PDB file of C-alpha atoms and ligand atoms in Angstrom:
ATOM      1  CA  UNK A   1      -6.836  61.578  42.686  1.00  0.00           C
ATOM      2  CA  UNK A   2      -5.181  58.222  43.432  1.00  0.00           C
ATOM      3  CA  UNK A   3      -7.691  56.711  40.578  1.00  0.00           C
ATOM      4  CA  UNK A   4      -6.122  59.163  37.919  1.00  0.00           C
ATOM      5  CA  UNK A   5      -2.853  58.364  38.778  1.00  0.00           C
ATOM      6  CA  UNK A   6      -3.150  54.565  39.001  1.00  0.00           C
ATOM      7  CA  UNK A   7      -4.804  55.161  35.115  1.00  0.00           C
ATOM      8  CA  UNK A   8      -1.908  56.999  34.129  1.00  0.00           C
ATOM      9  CA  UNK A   9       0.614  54.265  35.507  1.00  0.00           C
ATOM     10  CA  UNK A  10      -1.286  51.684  33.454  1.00  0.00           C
ATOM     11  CA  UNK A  11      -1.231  53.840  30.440  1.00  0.00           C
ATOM     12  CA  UNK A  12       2.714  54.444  30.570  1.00  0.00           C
ATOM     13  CA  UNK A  13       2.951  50.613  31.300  1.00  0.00           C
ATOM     14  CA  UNK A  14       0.564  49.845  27.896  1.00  0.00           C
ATOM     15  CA  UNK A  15       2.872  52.483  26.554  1.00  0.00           C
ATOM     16  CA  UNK A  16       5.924  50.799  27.567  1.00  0.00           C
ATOM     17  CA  UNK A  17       4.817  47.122  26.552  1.00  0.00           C
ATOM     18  CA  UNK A  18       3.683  48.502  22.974  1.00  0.00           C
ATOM     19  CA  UNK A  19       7.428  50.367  22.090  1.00  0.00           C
ATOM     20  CA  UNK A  20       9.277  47.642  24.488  1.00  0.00           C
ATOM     21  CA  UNK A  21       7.651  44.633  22.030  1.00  0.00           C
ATOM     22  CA  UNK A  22       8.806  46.118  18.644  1.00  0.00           C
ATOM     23  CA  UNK A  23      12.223  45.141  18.876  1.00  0.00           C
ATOM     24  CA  UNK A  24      11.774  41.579  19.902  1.00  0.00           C
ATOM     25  CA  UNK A  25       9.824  41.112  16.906  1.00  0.00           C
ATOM     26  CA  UNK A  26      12.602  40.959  14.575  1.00  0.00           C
ATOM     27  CA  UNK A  27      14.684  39.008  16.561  1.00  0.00           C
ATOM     28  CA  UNK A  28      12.155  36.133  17.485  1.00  0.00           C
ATOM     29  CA  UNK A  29      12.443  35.042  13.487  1.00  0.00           C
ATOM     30  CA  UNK A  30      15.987  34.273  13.461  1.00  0.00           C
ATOM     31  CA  UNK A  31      16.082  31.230  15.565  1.00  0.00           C
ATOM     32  CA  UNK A  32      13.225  30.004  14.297  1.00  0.00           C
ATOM     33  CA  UNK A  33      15.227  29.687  10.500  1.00  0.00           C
ATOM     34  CA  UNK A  34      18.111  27.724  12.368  1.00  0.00           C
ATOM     35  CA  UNK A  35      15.985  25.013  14.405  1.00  0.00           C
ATOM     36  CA  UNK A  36      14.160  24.118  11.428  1.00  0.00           C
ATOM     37  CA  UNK A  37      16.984  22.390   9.153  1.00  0.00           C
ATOM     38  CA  UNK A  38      17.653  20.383  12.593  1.00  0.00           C
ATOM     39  CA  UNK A  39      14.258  18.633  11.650  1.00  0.00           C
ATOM     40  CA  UNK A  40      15.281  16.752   8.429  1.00  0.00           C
ATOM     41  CA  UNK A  41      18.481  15.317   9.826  1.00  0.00           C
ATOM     42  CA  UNK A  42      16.277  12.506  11.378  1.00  0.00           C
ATOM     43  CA  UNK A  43      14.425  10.983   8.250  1.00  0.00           C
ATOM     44  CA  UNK A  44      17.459  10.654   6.511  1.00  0.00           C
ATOM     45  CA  UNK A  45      18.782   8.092   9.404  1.00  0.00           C
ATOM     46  CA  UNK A  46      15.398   6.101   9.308  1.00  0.00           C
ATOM     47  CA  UNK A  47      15.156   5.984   5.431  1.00  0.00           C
ATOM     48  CA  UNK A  48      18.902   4.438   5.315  1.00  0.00           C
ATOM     49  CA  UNK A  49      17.818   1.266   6.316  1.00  0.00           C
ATOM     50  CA  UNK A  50      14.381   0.630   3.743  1.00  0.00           C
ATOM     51  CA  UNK A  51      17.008   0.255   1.048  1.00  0.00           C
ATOM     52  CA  UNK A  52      18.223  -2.924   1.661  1.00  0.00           C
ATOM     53  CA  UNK A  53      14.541  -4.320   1.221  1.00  0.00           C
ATOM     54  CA  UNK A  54      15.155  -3.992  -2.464  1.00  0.00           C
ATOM     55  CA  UNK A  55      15.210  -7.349  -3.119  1.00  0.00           C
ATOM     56  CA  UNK A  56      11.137  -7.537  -2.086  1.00  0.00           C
ATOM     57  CA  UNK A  57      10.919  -6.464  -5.698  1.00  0.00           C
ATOM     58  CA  UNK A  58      12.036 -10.240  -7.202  1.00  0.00           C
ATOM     59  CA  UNK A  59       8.963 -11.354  -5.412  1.00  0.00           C
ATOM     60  CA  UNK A  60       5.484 -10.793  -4.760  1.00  0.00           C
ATOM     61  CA  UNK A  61       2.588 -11.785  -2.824  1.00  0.00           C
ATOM     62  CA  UNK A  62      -0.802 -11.674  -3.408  1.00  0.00           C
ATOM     63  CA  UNK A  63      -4.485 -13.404  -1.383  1.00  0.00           C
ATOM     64  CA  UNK A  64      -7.120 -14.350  -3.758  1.00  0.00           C
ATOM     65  CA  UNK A  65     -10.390 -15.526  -2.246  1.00  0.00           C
ATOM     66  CA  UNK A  66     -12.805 -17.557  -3.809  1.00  0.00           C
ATOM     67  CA  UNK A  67     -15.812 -17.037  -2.301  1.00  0.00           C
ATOM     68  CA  UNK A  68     -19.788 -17.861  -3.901  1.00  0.00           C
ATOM     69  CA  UNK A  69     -18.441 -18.680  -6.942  1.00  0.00           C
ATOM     70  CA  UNK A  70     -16.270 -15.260  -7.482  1.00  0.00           C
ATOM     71  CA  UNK A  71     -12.121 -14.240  -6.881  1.00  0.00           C
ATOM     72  CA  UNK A  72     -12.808 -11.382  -4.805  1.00  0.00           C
ATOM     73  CA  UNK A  73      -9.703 -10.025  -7.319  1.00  0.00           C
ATOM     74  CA  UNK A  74     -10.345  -9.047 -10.931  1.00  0.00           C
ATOM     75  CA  UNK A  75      -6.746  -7.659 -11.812  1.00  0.00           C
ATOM     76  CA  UNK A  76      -3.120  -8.681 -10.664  1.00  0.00           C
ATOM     77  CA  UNK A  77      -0.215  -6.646 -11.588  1.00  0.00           C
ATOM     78  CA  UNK A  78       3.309  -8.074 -11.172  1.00  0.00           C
ATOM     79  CA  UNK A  79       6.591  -7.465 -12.971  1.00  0.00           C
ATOM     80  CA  UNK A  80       8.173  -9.453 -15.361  1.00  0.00           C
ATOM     81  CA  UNK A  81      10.275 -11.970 -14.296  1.00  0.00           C
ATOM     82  CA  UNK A  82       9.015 -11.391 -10.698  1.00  0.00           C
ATOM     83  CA  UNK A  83       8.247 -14.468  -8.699  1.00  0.00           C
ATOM     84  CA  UNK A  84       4.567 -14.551  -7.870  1.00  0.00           C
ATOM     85  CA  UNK A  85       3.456 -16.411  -5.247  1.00  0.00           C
ATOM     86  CA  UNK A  86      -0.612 -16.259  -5.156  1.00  0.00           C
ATOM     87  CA  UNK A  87      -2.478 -17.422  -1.913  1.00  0.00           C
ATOM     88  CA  UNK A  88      -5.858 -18.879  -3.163  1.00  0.00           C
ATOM     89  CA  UNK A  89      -8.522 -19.101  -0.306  1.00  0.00           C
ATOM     90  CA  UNK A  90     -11.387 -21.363  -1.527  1.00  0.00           C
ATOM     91  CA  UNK A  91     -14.325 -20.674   0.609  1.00  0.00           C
ATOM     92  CA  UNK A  92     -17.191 -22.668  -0.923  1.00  0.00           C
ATOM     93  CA  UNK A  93     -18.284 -25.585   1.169  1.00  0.00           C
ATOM     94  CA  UNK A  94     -18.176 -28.289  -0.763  1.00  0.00           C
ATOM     95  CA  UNK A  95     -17.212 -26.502  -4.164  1.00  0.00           C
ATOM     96  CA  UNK A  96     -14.726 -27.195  -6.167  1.00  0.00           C
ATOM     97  CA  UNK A  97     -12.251 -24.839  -7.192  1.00  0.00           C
ATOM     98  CA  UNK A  98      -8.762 -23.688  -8.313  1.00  0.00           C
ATOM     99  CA  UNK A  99      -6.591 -21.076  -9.418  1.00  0.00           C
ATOM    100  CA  UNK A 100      -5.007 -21.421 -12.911  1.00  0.00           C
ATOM    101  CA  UNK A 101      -2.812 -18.886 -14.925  1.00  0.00           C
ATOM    102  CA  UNK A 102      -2.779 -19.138 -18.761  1.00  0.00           C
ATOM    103  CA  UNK A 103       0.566 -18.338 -19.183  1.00  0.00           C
ATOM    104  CA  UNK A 104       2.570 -17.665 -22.345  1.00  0.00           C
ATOM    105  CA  UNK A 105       3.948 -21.412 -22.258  1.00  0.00           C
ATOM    106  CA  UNK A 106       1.007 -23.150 -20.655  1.00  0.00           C
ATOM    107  CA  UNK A 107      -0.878 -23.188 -17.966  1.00  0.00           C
ATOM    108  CA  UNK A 108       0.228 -23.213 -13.840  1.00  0.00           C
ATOM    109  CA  UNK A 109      -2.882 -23.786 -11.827  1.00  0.00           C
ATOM    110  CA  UNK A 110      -3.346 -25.842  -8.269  1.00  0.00           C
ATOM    111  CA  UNK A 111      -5.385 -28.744  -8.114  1.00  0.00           C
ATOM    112  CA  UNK A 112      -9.458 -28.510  -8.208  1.00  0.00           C
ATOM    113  CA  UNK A 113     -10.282 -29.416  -4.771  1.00  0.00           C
ATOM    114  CA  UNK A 114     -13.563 -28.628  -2.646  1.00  0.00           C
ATOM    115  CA  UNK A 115     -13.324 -26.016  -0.672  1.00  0.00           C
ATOM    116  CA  UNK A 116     -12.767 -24.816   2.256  1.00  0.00           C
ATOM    117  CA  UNK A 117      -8.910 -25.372   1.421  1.00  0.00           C
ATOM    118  CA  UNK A 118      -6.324 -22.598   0.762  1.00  0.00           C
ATOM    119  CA  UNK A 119      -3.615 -23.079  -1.597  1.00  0.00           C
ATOM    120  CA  UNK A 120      -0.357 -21.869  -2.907  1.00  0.00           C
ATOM    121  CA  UNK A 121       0.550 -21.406  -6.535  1.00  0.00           C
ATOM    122  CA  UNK A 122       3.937 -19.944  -6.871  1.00  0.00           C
ATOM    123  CA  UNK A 123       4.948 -18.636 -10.606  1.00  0.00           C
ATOM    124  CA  UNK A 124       7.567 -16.650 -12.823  1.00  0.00           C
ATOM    125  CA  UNK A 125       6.473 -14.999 -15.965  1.00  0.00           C
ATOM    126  CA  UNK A 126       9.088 -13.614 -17.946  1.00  0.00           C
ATOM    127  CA  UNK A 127       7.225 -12.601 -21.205  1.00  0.00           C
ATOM    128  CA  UNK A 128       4.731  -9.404 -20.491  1.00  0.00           C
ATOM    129  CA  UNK A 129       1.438  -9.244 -21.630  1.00  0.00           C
ATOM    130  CA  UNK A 130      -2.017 -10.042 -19.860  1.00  0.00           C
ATOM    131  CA  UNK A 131      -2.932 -12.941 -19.256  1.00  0.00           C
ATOM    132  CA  UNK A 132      -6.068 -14.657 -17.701  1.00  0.00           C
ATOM    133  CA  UNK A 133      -6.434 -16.370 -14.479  1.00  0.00           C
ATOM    134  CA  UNK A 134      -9.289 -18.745 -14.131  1.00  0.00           C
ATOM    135  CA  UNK A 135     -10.589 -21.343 -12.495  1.00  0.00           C
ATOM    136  CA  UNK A 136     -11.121 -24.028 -14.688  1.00  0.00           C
ATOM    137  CA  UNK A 137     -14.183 -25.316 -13.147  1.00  0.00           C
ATOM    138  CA  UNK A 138     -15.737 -21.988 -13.344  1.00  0.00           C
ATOM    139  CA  UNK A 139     -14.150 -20.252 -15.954  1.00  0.00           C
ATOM    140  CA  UNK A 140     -16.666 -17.558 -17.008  1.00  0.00           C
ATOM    141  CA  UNK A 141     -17.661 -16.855 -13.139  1.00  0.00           C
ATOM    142  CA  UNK A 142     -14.553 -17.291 -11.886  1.00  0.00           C
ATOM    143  CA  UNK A 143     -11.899 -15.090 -13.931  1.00  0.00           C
ATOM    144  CA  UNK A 144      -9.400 -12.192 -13.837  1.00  0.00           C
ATOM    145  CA  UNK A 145      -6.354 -10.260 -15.603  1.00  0.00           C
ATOM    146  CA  UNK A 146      -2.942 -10.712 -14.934  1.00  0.00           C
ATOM    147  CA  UNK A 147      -0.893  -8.056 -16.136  1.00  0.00           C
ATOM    148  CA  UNK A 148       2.925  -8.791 -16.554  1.00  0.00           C
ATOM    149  CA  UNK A 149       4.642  -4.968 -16.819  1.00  0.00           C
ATOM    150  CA  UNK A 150       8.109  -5.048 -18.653  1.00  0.00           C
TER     151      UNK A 150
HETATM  152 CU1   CU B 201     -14.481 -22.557  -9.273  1.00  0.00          CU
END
């Protein structure tokens, strides 16, 4: 007897939960729709301050290794009138190398030296086009494309 009616109170309680949880339901979306335009409201405060780094675009940077007689790069892409300042990293012991661009009005290059030496080379190139960047002790090993965008 007191097994029936302790099934019955579960069954009225099941009962209850069942009709008592269909009305929540269609409130539980609502504030769901108004805490998620909260979200976006932070990005905006972070992105504000990238734009002054605008001026990264005059200028670019680039590490070229030379390394068993190869650049470990076979394509640099810059912007016209952009300065370019190119790191070269000669790794052969005892090798000479450089880094030389053939630019539209001549060439800009470092000087040969035996590596291991690193070296700077900073450039503008105002004309697009591709050129080639060698170096001029190795030129058919040693060789890559430097594409000026307009
Ligand atoms: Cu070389």
């Amino acid at each position: 007897m007191t097994r029936l009616s302790t099934i019955l109170v579960v069954i009225a309680l099941v009962v209850a939960a069942c009709g008592g949880g269909a009305t929540p339901e269609t409130q539980a979306p609502a504030p769901q729709q108004t805490a998620a335009p909260e979200e976006p409201a932070a990005p905006e405060e972070t992105a504000a301050p990238e734009e002054p780094a605008a001026p990264e675009e005059d200028a670019v940077a680039f590490v070229v290794v030379g390394e068993r007689i190869r650049f470990d790069v076979k394509e640099l892409r810059v912007k016209a009138g952009q300065e370019v300042t190119v790191t070269f990293e000669n790794r052969d012991s005892g090798v000479p190398h450089n880094f030389a661009v053939q630019g539209p009005q001549g060439i800009i290059k470092t000087d040969i030296a035996n590596g291991p030496v690193t070296q700077t080379l900073t450039f503008t190139i105002d004309q697009p086009g591709t050129y080639q960047f060698i170096c001029e002790v190795h030129p058919t090993s040693m060789v890559g494309e430097l594409i000026v965008e307009g």
